[in-house]
Coordinates of C-alpha atoms in Angstrom, one line a residue:
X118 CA -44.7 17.2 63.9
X119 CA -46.2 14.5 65.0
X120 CA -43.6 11.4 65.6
X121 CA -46.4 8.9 64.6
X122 CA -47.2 10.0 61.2
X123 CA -44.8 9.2 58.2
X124 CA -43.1 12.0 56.7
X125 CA -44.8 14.1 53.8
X126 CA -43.7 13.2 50.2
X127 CA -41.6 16.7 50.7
X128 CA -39.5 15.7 53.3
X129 CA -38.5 12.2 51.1
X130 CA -37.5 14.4 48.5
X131 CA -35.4 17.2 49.8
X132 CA -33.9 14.8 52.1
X133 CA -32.4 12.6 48.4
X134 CA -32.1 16.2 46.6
X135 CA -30.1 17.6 49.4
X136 CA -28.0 15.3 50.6
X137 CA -26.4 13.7 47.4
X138 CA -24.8 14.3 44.8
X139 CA -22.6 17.4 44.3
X140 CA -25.0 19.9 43.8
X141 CA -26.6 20.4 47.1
X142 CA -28.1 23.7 46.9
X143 CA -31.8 23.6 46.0
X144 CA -32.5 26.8 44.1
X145 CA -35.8 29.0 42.9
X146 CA -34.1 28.5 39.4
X147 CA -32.7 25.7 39.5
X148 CA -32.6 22.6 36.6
X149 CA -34.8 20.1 36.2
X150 CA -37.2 19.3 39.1
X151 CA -35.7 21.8 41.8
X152 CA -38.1 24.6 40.5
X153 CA -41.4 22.2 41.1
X154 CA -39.9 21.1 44.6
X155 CA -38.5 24.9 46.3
X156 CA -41.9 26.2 44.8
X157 CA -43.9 22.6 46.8
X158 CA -41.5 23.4 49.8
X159 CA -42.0 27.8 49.9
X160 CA -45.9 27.5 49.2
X161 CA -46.5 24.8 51.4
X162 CA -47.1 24.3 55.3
X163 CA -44.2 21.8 55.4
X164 CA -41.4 24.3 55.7
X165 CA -41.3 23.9 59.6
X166 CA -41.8 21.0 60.0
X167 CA -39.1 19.5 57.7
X168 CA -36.8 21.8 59.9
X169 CA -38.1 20.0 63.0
X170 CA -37.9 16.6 61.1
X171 CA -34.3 17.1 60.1
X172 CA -33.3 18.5 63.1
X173 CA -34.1 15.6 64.9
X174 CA -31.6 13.7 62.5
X175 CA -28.7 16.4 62.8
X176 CA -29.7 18.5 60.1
X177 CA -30.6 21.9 59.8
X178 CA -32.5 23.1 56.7
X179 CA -31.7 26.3 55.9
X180 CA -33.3 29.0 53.6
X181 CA -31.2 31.2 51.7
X182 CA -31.8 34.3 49.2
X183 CA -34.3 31.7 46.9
X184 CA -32.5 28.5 47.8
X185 CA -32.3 25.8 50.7
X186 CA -29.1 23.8 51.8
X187 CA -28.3 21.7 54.9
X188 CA -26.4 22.5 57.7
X189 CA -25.3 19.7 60.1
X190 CA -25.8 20.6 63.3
X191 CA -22.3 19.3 64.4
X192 CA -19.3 20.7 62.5
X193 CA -17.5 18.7 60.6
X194 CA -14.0 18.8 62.5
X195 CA -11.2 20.8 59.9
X196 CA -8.5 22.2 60.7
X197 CA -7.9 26.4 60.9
X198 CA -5.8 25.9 57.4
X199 CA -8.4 23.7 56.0
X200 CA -10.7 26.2 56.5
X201 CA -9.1 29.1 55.0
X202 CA -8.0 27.4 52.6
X203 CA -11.5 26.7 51.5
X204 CA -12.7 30.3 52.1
X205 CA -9.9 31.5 50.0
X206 CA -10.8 29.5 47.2
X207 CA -14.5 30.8 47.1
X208 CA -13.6 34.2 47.8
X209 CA -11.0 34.1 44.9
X210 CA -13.7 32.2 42.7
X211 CA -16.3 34.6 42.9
X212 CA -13.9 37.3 42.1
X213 CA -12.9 35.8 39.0
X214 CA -16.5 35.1 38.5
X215 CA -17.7 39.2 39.1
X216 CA -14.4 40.0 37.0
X217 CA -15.3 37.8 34.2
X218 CA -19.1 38.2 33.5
X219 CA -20.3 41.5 32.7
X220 CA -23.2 42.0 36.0
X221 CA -22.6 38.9 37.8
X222 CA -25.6 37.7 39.9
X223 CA -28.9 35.3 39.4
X224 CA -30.8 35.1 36.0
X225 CA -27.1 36.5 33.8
X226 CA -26.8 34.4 31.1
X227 CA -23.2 34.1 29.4
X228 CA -21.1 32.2 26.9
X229 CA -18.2 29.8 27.6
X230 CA -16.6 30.9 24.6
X231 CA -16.1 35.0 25.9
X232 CA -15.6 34.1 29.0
X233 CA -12.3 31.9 27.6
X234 CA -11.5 34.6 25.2
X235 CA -11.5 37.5 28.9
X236 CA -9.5 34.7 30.6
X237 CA -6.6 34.3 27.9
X238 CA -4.4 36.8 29.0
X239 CA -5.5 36.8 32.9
X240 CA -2.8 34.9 35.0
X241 CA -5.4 35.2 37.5
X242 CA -7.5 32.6 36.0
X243 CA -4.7 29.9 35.9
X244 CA -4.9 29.9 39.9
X245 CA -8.9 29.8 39.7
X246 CA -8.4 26.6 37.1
X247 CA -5.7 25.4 39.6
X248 CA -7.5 25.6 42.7
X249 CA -10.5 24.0 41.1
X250 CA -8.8 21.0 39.6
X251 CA -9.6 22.0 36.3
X252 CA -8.6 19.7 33.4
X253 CA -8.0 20.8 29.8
X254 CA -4.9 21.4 27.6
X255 CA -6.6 24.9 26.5
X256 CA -8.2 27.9 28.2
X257 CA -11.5 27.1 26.9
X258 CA -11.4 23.6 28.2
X259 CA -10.6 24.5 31.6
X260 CA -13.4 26.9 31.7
X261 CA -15.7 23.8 30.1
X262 CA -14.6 22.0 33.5
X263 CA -15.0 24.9 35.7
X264 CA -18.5 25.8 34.5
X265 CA -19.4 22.3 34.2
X266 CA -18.1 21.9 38.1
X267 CA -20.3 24.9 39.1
X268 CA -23.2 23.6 37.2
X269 CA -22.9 20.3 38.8
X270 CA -22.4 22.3 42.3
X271 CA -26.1 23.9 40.9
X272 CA -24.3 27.6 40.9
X273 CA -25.2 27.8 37.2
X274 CA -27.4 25.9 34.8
X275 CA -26.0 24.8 31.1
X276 CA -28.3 26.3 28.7
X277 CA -27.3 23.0 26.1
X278 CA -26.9 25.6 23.1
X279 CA -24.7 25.4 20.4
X280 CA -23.0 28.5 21.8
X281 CA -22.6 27.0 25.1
X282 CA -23.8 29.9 27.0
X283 CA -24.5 29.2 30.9
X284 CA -27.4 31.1 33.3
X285 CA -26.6 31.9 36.8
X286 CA -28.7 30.5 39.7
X287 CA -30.3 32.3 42.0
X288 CA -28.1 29.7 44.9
X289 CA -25.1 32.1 44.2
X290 CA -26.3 34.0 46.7
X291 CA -24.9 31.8 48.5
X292 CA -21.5 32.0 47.6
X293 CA -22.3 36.1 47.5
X294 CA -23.5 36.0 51.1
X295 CA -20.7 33.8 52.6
X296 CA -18.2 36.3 51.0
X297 CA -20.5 39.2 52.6
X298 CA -19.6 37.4 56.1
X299 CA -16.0 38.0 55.9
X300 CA -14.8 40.4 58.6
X301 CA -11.3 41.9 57.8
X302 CA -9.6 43.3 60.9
X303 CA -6.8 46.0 60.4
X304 CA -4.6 44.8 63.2
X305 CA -2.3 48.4 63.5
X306 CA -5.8 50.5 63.7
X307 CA -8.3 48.0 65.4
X308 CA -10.8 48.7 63.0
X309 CA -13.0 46.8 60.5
X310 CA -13.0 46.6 56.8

């Protein structure tokens, strides 16, 4: 890309979509004007050169199963704990999430109201609303603030109906394809599971 010429329109966009905010997963089905903007960005000759553009500023944009996120080129310095922690916690929510909701995955729409009624009983789901920060004094509402949490995070989409039923986004592949990453090694027999 030529360092004389101003950025495309595209590149002004994704740059505000994707780097505030707490949803920062730009998704083939995602609300409001993230469909018009990953259709601009997948049918358009900018896809490469936003990478280069970003790049130069320490940001990688990367393309996921339908959805683009940023990467910063530098790690952000955690600690070990810090990071398990935080893979535990997705690992253990999209278990709860494939446990929950009958067929899991992009385009399954749902209700808040089952999904309270299959957590009632589960003393799983107090660690999910736990590690989550979930507030509510009943089941229901701390699955209101975990779906609205996940919504805002751009995993699923509120569906504003009077049965307050939520669709899944096609950018839980990426919580599905960090979980796929996880390597187990079995220590005693040096093998993989």
């Amino acid at each position: 890309m030529n360092d004389c010429q101003p950025p495309p329109d595209i590149i002004k966009q994704l740059f505000q979509r994707l780097s505030r905010g707490s949803n920062l997963i730009l998704s083939e089905n995602g609300p409001g004007g993230d469909r018009e903007l990953y259709r601009s960005l997948q049918e358009s000759q900018y896809v490469q050169a936003c990478r280069d553009y970003f790049q130069k500023i320490g940001l990688r944009l990367v393309e996921g199963d339908n959805c683009f996120y940023f990467v910063p080129d530098e790690e952000i310095s955690i600690t070990q704990e810090e990071k398990l922690r935080r893979i535990v916690e997705q690992v253990t929510l999209l278990n709860f999430l494939t446990q929950h909701i009958e067929g899991f995955g992009e385009g399954v729409v749902f209700s808040a109201i089952d999904l309270a009624s299959r957590c009632q009983n589960d003393p799983r789901s107090a660690k999910v609303f736990q590690q989550n920060a979930c507030k509510g004094e009943t089941v229901f509402e701390r699955v209101e603030s975990l779906l609205g949490k996940l919504s805002g995070r751009g995993f699923l989409e509120d569906q504003q109906s009077d049965r307050r039923e939520f669709r899944v986004l096609s950018a839980v592949h990426y919580l599905m394809d960090f979980a796929d990453r996880i390597v187990i090694r079995n220590e005693e027999e040096g093998t993989e599971s």
